[in-house]
Short mmCIF file of C-alpha atoms in Angstrom, two decimals:
data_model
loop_
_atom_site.label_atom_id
_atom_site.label_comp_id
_atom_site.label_asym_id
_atom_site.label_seq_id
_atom_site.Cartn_x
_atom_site.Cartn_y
_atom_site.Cartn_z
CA UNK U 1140 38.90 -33.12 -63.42
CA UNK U 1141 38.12 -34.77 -60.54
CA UNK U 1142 37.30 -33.46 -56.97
CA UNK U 1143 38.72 -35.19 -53.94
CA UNK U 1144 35.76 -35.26 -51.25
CA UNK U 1145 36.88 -33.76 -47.45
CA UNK U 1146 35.73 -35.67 -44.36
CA UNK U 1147 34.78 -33.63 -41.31
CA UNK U 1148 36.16 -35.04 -38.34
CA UNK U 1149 33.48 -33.82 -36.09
CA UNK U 1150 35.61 -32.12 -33.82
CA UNK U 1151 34.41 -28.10 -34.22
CA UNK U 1152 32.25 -28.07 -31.29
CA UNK U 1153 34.25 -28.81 -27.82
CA UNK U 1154 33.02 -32.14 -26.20
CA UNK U 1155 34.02 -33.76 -23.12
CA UNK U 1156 36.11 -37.06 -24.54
CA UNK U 1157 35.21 -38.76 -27.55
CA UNK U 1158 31.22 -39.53 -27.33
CA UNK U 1159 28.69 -41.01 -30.09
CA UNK U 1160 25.10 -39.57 -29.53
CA UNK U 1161 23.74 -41.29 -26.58
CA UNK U 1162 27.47 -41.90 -24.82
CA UNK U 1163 28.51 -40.73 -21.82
CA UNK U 1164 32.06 -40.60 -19.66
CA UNK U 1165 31.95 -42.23 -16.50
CA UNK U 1166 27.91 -42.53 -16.31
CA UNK U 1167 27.67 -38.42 -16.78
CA UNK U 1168 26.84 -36.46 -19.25
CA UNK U 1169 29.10 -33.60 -19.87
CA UNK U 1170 28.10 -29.93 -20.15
CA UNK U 1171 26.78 -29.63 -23.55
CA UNK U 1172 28.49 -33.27 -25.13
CA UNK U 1173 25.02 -34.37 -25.83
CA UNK U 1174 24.29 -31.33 -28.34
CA UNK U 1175 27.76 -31.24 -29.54
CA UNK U 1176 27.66 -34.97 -30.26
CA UNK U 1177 24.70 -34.35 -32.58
CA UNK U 1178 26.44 -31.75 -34.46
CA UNK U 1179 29.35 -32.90 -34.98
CA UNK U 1180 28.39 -36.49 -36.41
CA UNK U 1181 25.57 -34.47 -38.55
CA UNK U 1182 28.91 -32.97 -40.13
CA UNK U 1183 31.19 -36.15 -40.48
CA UNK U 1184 29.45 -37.50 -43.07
CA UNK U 1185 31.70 -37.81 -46.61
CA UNK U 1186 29.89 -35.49 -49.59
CA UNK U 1187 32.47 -36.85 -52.42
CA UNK U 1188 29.47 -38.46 -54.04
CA UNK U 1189 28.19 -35.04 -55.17
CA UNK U 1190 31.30 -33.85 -57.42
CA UNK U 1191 29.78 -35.20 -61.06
CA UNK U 1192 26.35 -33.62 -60.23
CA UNK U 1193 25.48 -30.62 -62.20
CA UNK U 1194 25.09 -27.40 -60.29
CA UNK U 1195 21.19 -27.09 -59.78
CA UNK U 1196 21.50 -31.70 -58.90
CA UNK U 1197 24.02 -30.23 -56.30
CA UNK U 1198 21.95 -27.46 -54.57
CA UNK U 1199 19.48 -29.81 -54.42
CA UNK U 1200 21.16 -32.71 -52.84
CA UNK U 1201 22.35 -30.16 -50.38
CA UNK U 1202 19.02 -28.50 -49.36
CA UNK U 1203 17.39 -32.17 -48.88
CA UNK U 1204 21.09 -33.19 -46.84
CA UNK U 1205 20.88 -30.30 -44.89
CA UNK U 1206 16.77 -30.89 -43.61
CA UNK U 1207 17.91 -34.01 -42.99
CA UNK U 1208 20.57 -33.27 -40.67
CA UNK U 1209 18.29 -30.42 -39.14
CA UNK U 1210 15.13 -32.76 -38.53
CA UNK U 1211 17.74 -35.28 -36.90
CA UNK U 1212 19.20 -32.78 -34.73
CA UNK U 1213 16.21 -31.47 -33.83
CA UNK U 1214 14.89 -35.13 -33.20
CA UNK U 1215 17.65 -36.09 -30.53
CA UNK U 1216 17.25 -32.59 -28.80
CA UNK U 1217 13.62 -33.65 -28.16
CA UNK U 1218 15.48 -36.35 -25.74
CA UNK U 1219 17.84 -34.08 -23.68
CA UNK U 1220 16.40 -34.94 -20.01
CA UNK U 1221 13.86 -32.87 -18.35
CA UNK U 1222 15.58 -31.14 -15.98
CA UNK U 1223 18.17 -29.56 -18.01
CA UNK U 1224 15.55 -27.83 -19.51
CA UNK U 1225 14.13 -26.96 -16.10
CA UNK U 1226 16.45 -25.32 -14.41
CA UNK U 1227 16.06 -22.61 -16.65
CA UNK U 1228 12.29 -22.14 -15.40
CA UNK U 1229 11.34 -19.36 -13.43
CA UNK U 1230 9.70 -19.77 -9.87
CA UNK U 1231 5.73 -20.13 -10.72
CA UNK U 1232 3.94 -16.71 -9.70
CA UNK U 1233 1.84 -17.32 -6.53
CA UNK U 1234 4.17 -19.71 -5.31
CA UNK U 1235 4.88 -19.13 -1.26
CA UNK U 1236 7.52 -19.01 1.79
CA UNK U 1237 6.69 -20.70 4.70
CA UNK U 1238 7.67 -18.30 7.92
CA UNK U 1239 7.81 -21.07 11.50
CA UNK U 1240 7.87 -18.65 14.67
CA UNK U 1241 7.92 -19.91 18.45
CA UNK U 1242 4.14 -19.42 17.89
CA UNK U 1243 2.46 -19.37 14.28
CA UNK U 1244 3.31 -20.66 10.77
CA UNK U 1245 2.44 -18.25 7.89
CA UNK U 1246 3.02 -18.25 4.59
CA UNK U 1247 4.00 -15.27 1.99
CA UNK U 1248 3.91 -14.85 -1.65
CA UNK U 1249 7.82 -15.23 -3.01
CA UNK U 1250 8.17 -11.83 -4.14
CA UNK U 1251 7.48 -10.41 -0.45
CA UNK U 1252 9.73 -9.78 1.71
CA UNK U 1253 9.63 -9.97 6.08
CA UNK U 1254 10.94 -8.03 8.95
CA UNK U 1255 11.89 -8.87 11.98
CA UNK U 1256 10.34 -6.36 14.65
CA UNK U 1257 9.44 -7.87 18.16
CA UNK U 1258 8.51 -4.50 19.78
CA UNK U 1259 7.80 -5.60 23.30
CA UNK U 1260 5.24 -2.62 23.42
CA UNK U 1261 3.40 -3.08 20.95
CA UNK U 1262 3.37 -6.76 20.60
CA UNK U 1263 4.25 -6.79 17.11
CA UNK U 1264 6.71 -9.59 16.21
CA UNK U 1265 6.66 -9.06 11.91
CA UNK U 1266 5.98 -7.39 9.05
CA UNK U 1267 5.10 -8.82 6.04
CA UNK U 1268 6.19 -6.37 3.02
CA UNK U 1269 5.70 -6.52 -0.81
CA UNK U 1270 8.34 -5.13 -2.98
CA UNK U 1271 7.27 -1.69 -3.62
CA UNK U 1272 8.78 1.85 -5.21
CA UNK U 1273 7.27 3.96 -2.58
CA UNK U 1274 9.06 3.76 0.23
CA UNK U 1275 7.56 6.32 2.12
CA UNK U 1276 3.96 5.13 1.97
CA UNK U 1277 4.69 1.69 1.72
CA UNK U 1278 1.82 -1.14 2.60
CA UNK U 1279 2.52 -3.51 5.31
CA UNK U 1280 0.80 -6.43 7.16
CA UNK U 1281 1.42 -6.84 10.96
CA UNK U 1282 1.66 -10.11 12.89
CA UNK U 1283 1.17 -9.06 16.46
CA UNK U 1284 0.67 -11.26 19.70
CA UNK U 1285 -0.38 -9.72 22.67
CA UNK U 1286 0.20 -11.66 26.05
CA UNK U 1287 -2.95 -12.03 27.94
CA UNK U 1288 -1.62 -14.08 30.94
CA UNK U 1289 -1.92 -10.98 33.37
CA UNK U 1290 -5.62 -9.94 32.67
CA UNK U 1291 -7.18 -13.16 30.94
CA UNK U 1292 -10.15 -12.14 28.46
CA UNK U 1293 -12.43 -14.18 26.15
CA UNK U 1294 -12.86 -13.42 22.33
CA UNK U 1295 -16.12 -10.92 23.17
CA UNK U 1296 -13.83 -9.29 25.75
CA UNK U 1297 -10.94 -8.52 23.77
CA UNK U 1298 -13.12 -7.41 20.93
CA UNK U 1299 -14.91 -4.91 22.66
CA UNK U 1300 -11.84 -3.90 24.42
CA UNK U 1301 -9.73 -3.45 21.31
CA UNK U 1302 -12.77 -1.47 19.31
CA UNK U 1303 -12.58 1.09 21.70
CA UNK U 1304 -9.15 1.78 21.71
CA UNK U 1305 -9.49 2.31 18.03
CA UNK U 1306 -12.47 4.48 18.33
CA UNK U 1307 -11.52 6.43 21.06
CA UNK U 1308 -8.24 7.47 19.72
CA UNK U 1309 -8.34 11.30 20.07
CA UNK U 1310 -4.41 11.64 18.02
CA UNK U 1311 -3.10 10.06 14.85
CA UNK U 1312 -4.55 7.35 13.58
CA UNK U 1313 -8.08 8.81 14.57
CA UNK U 1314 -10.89 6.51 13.32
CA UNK U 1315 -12.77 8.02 10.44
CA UNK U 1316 -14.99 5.47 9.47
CA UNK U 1317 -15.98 1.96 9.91
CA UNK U 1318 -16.36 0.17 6.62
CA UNK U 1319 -16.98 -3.71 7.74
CA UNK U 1320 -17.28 -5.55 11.15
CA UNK U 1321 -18.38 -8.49 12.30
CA UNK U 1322 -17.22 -12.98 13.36
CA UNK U 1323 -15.06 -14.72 10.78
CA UNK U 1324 -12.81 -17.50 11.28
CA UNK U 1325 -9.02 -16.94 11.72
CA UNK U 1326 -6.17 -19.55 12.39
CA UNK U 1327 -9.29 -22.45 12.23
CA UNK U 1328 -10.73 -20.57 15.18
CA UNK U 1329 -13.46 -18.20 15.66
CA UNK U 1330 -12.05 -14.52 15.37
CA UNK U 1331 -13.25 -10.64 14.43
CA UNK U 1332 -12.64 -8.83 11.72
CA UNK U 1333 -12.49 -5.15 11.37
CA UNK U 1334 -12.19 -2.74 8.66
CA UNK U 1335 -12.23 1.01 9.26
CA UNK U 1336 -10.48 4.01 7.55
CA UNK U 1337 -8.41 6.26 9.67
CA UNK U 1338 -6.56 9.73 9.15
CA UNK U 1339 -2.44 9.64 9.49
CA UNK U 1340 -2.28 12.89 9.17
CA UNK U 1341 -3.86 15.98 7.81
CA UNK U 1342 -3.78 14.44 4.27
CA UNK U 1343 -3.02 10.93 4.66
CA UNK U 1344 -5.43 8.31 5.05
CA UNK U 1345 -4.92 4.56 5.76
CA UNK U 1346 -7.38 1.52 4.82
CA UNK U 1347 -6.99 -1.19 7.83
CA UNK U 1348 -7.90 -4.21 8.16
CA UNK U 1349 -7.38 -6.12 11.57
CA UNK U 1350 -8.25 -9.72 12.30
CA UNK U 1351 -7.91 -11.76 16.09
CA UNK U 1352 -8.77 -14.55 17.61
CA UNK U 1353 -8.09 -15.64 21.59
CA UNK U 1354 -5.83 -18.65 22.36
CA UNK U 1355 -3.96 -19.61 25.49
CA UNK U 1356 -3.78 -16.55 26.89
CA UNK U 1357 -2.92 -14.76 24.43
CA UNK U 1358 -4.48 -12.86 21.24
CA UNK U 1359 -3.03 -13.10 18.05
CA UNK U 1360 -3.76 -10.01 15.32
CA UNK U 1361 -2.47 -9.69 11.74
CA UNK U 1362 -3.10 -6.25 10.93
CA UNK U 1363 -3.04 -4.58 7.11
CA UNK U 1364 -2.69 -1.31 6.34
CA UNK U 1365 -2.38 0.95 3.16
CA UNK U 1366 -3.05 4.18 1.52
CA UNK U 1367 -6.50 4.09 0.33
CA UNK U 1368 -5.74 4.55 -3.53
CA UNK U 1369 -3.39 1.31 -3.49
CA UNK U 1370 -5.19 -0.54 -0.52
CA UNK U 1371 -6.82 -2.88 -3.02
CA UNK U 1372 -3.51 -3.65 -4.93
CA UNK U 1373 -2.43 -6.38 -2.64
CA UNK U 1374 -5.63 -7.43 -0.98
CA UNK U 1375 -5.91 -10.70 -2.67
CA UNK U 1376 -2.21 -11.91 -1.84
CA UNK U 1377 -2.99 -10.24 1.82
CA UNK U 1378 -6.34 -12.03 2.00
CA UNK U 1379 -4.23 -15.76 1.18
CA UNK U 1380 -1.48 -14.66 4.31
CA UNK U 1381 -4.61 -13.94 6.45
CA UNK U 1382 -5.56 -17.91 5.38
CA UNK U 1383 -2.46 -19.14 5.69
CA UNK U 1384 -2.18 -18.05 9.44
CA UNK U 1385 -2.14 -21.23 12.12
CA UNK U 1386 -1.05 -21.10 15.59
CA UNK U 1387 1.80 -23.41 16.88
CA UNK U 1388 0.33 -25.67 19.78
CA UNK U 1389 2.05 -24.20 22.96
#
C-alpha cells in the first residue's frame, strides 16, 4: 500500500507577505517575518521518501531531520540584528540623569527621583530622593544656594559663619556631635565639608553631611541627611551626586 507524502505549505506562522529567509517587503523587516520565515520553510520540506522505511529507519530519519531543522533555526536566529534583541535590555544599574538649573548641573542615579522646592528662605532649590518605603523618615540630599550679594564673604568666612549656626542651635536639630570636618574640593573648587550628628527630636537622630564652596557671590551647599541606622545605605550613590556637582558660569 502506498502512502502519498503531504507538503507543508509553510504558511502556520503569520508573516508579513510572502518572504524567503533573508527577504524583506519594501527594505523592512516585518514584526517577527524573519523567525516565521525560518519556521515555516524548516516545515515545507516533502517527507514522502520515508513511507517504505521500517518503523525504528523512520524514527530515526526523523530525530536526525528534526536536529537538523533545529540547528538551522537556531543558526539564522544567531543573525536577527542587534537591536531587536536590545530593546529588551534593561537600563544598566548606576547609570545617571543629568539635572541643568539656571546655576549647576548634577547628576542622579536613574532610580532617584527630584523635587522641585525653591524656598526663598531657606535657599534650597532641590531635593534629590531615592525611592524608599519609609516615607516618614525618608533620606534626602539638599541643593541649596544662598545669595551672598548683600554681605559678600570668602570661603573662611562663610565657614565659620555657617558652623556656628549649627552649633549654636539651642531647638531641633541641636548639634550632638561632630564626626568629621575639615577642606575638600567641591564643584572643582576648594570647599568644607562637615559631618555632625544632630537630635530631631527626643528619639530621632539625623547623620548630616554638608558640603560648600564660595562663587560669585554666592555659596552653593548640597546637604545629606538620614536616620543614623540607614545613613550609610545610600552614601556611595550620595558621595557620586556630591562629584557630579559643577556650577554653571554666570
Amino acid at each position: 500500500m502506498e502512502t502519498e507524502g503531504k507538503t507543508n505549505q509553510g504558511n502556520a506562522y503569520k508573516q508579513s507577505g510572502n518572504f524567503g529567509i533573508s527577504d524583506m517587503s519594501g527594505g523592512e523587516i516585518k514584526d517577527g517575518a524573519k523567525v516565521a520565515a525560518v519556521i515555516n520553510e524548516g516545515s515545507s520540506y516533502n517527507y514522502y521518501f520515508l513511507a517504505p522505511l521500517p518503523l525504528f529507519l523512520k524514527l530515526l530519519a526523523g530525530f536526525l531531520i528534526l536536529s537538523t531543522s533545529l540547528t538551522f533555526i537556531f543558526y539564522k536566529l544567531d543573525g536577527l540584528p542587534f537591536k531587536i534583541i536590545a530593546s529588551e535590555l534593561k537600563t544598566e544599574k548606576g547609570s545617571e540623569n543629568s539635572l541643568n538649573h539656571q546655576y549647576f548641573n548634577v547628576k542622579y542615579p536613574s532610580d532617584w527621583n527630584y523635587e522641585k522646592v525653591e524656598d526663598v528662605i531657606t535657599g534650597e532649590v532641590i531635593r534629590i530622593l531615592p525611592n524608599q518605603d519609609d516615607k516618614e523618615n525618608q533620606s534626602y540630599l539638599s541643593v541649596i544656594i544662598e545669595d551672598l550679594s548683600q554681605h559678600p564673604l570668602t570661603l573662611s568666612d562663610y565657614t565659620d559663619k555657617s558652623i556656628k549656626e549649627i552649633t549654636k542651635r539651642t531647638k531641633f536639630p541641636i548639634l550632638v556631635k561632630v564626626i568629621e570636618k575639615g577642606s575638600t574640593t567641591f564643584a572643582h573648587r576648594q570647599a568644607y565639608q562637615f559631618v555632625y550628628l544632630s537630635q530631631v527630636s527626643k528619639v530621632n537622630y539625623i547623620k548630616n553631611i554638608e558640603v560648600w564652596t564660595v562663587y560669585n557671590n554666592k555659596a552653593y551647599i548640597i546637604h545629606y541627611k538620614a536616620r543614623e541606622d540607614v545613613y550609610r545605605r545610600f552614601l556611595n550613590k550620595v558621595e557620586r551626586i556630591i562629584k557630579s556637582f559643577e556650577i554653571s558660569n554666570h
